């Protein structure tokens, strides 16, 4: 709540923004300030991120006997969780090589963990995983 002028109804979570995609909390500095010259408290509302990381990911998937439904389900899961965009998909014996791109607030290690965990849950083996 606004301590300087109670009753305005401004709420915040102690300078933490919650990501709507992954639920992770991101710390930021509160740019709100008191303008002594105008005797007014300036609130920084409707803040937006200025930069989002862009990644290119390439990985090889193996599912044993070629199973298109399993690979499609895995790709759909990554689209749902990470909002990836498939750039290229080429066949391998028993699997595929995927090249995807994504824009995310997550760190590279978090993205790697999400991909590997999703693959394990679907009994898909990832042979190579490169994130740039």
Short mmCIF file of C-alpha atoms in Angstrom, two decimals:
data_model
loop_
_atom_site.label_atom_id
_atom_site.label_comp_id
_atom_site.label_asym_id
_atom_site.label_seq_id
_atom_site.Cartn_x
_atom_site.Cartn_y
_atom_site.Cartn_z
CA UNK A 1 0.00 0.00 0.00
CA UNK A 2 1.10 3.59 -0.47
CA UNK A 3 2.65 4.54 2.85
CA UNK A 4 3.11 8.17 1.82
CA UNK A 5 -0.57 8.63 0.96
CA UNK A 6 -2.65 5.85 2.49
CA UNK A 7 -5.83 5.08 0.60
CA UNK A 8 -4.50 5.28 -2.97
CA UNK A 9 -4.59 1.48 -3.14
CA UNK A 10 -1.25 0.81 -4.81
CA UNK A 11 0.01 -2.68 -4.02
CA UNK A 12 3.34 -4.31 -4.80
CA UNK A 13 5.21 -7.48 -3.88
CA UNK A 14 8.35 -5.92 -2.43
CA UNK A 15 10.01 -5.21 -5.78
CA UNK A 16 9.39 -8.70 -7.17
CA UNK A 17 7.67 -9.39 -10.46
CA UNK A 18 6.16 -12.83 -10.98
CA UNK A 19 6.65 -14.27 -14.48
CA UNK A 20 3.32 -15.26 -16.03
CA UNK A 21 4.96 -18.07 -18.03
CA UNK A 22 7.10 -19.91 -15.46
CA UNK A 23 5.98 -18.45 -12.09
CA UNK A 24 9.55 -17.46 -11.19
CA UNK A 25 10.02 -14.28 -9.16
CA UNK A 26 12.33 -11.60 -10.60
CA UNK A 27 13.73 -8.86 -8.35
CA UNK A 28 13.80 -5.27 -9.58
CA UNK A 29 14.38 -1.84 -8.11
CA UNK A 30 11.32 0.30 -7.45
CA UNK A 31 11.73 3.47 -9.55
CA UNK A 32 8.94 5.27 -7.65
CA UNK A 33 10.15 8.41 -5.89
CA UNK A 34 9.05 11.55 -4.06
CA UNK A 35 9.42 14.78 -6.10
CA UNK A 36 10.12 17.40 -3.41
CA UNK A 37 10.00 20.26 -5.92
CA UNK A 38 6.40 19.49 -6.89
CA UNK A 39 5.52 17.96 -3.49
CA UNK A 40 4.24 14.88 -5.28
CA UNK A 41 4.98 11.16 -5.02
CA UNK A 42 5.66 9.66 -8.48
CA UNK A 43 4.57 6.05 -8.84
CA UNK A 44 6.10 3.81 -11.49
CA UNK A 45 3.12 1.79 -12.67
CA UNK A 46 2.71 -0.45 -15.71
CA UNK A 47 6.39 -1.36 -15.87
CA UNK A 48 7.62 -3.40 -18.85
CA UNK A 49 10.80 -5.35 -19.48
CA UNK A 50 13.17 -3.71 -21.91
CA UNK A 51 15.12 -6.80 -22.92
CA UNK A 52 14.24 -10.43 -23.32
CA UNK A 53 16.93 -13.01 -24.06
CA UNK A 54 16.79 -14.73 -27.43
CA UNK A 55 18.11 -18.28 -27.78
CA UNK A 56 18.72 -20.71 -30.61
CA UNK A 57 18.51 -24.34 -29.53
CA UNK A 58 19.54 -27.45 -31.43
CA UNK A 59 19.01 -30.95 -30.10
CA UNK A 60 18.78 -34.57 -31.22
CA UNK A 61 15.89 -36.68 -29.97
CA UNK A 62 15.76 -40.48 -29.99
CA UNK A 63 12.59 -42.41 -29.23
CA UNK A 64 13.67 -45.90 -30.26
CA UNK A 65 11.34 -47.05 -32.99
CA UNK A 66 10.28 -43.97 -34.90
CA UNK A 67 7.15 -42.65 -33.20
CA UNK A 68 5.85 -39.43 -34.75
CA UNK A 69 3.09 -39.05 -32.13
CA UNK A 70 5.61 -39.04 -29.29
CA UNK A 71 7.84 -36.46 -31.00
CA UNK A 72 4.84 -34.27 -31.86
CA UNK A 73 3.62 -34.44 -28.25
CA UNK A 74 7.10 -33.45 -27.02
CA UNK A 75 7.30 -30.49 -29.41
CA UNK A 76 3.80 -29.38 -28.39
CA UNK A 77 4.82 -29.57 -24.72
CA UNK A 78 7.84 -27.33 -25.38
CA UNK A 79 5.67 -24.90 -27.33
CA UNK A 80 3.27 -24.77 -24.38
CA UNK A 81 5.92 -24.42 -21.65
CA UNK A 82 8.66 -22.40 -23.38
CA UNK A 83 6.82 -20.86 -26.37
CA UNK A 84 9.45 -22.22 -28.76
CA UNK A 85 9.27 -21.71 -32.50
CA UNK A 86 10.45 -24.67 -34.60
CA UNK A 87 12.83 -23.51 -37.33
CA UNK A 88 13.92 -26.85 -38.75
CA UNK A 89 13.27 -30.54 -38.15
CA UNK A 90 15.20 -33.29 -39.90
CA UNK A 91 14.80 -37.06 -39.58
CA UNK A 92 17.33 -39.38 -38.05
CA UNK A 93 17.08 -43.12 -37.68
CA UNK A 94 14.80 -43.51 -34.65
CA UNK A 95 14.49 -39.80 -33.98
CA UNK A 96 14.86 -36.22 -35.20
CA UNK A 97 17.16 -33.22 -35.01
CA UNK A 98 15.29 -30.08 -33.98
CA UNK A 99 16.37 -26.49 -34.37
CA UNK A 100 14.19 -24.05 -32.45
CA UNK A 101 14.32 -20.45 -31.32
CA UNK A 102 12.77 -18.81 -28.33
CA UNK A 103 12.65 -15.55 -26.45
CA UNK A 104 12.63 -15.97 -22.70
CA UNK A 105 13.36 -14.33 -19.38
CA UNK A 106 14.80 -17.61 -18.11
CA UNK A 107 18.48 -18.34 -17.84
CA UNK A 108 20.09 -20.90 -20.14
CA UNK A 109 20.36 -23.49 -17.35
CA UNK A 110 16.64 -23.22 -16.55
CA UNK A 111 15.73 -23.74 -20.20
CA UNK A 112 18.06 -26.75 -20.38
CA UNK A 113 16.43 -28.26 -17.27
CA UNK A 114 12.91 -27.75 -18.64
CA UNK A 115 13.81 -29.47 -21.93
CA UNK A 116 15.55 -32.41 -20.24
CA UNK A 117 12.79 -32.88 -17.63
CA UNK A 118 10.08 -32.79 -20.32
CA UNK A 119 11.97 -35.39 -22.37
CA UNK A 120 12.43 -37.70 -19.35
CA UNK A 121 8.73 -37.58 -18.56
CA UNK A 122 7.92 -38.66 -22.11
CA UNK A 123 10.65 -41.35 -22.29
CA UNK A 124 12.57 -39.47 -24.97
CA UNK A 125 16.37 -39.51 -25.03
CA UNK A 126 18.20 -36.29 -25.84
CA UNK A 127 21.61 -37.03 -27.33
CA UNK A 128 22.88 -33.52 -28.07
CA UNK A 129 21.59 -30.23 -26.69
CA UNK A 130 23.11 -26.90 -27.69
CA UNK A 131 21.77 -23.54 -26.51
CA UNK A 132 23.22 -20.32 -27.91
#
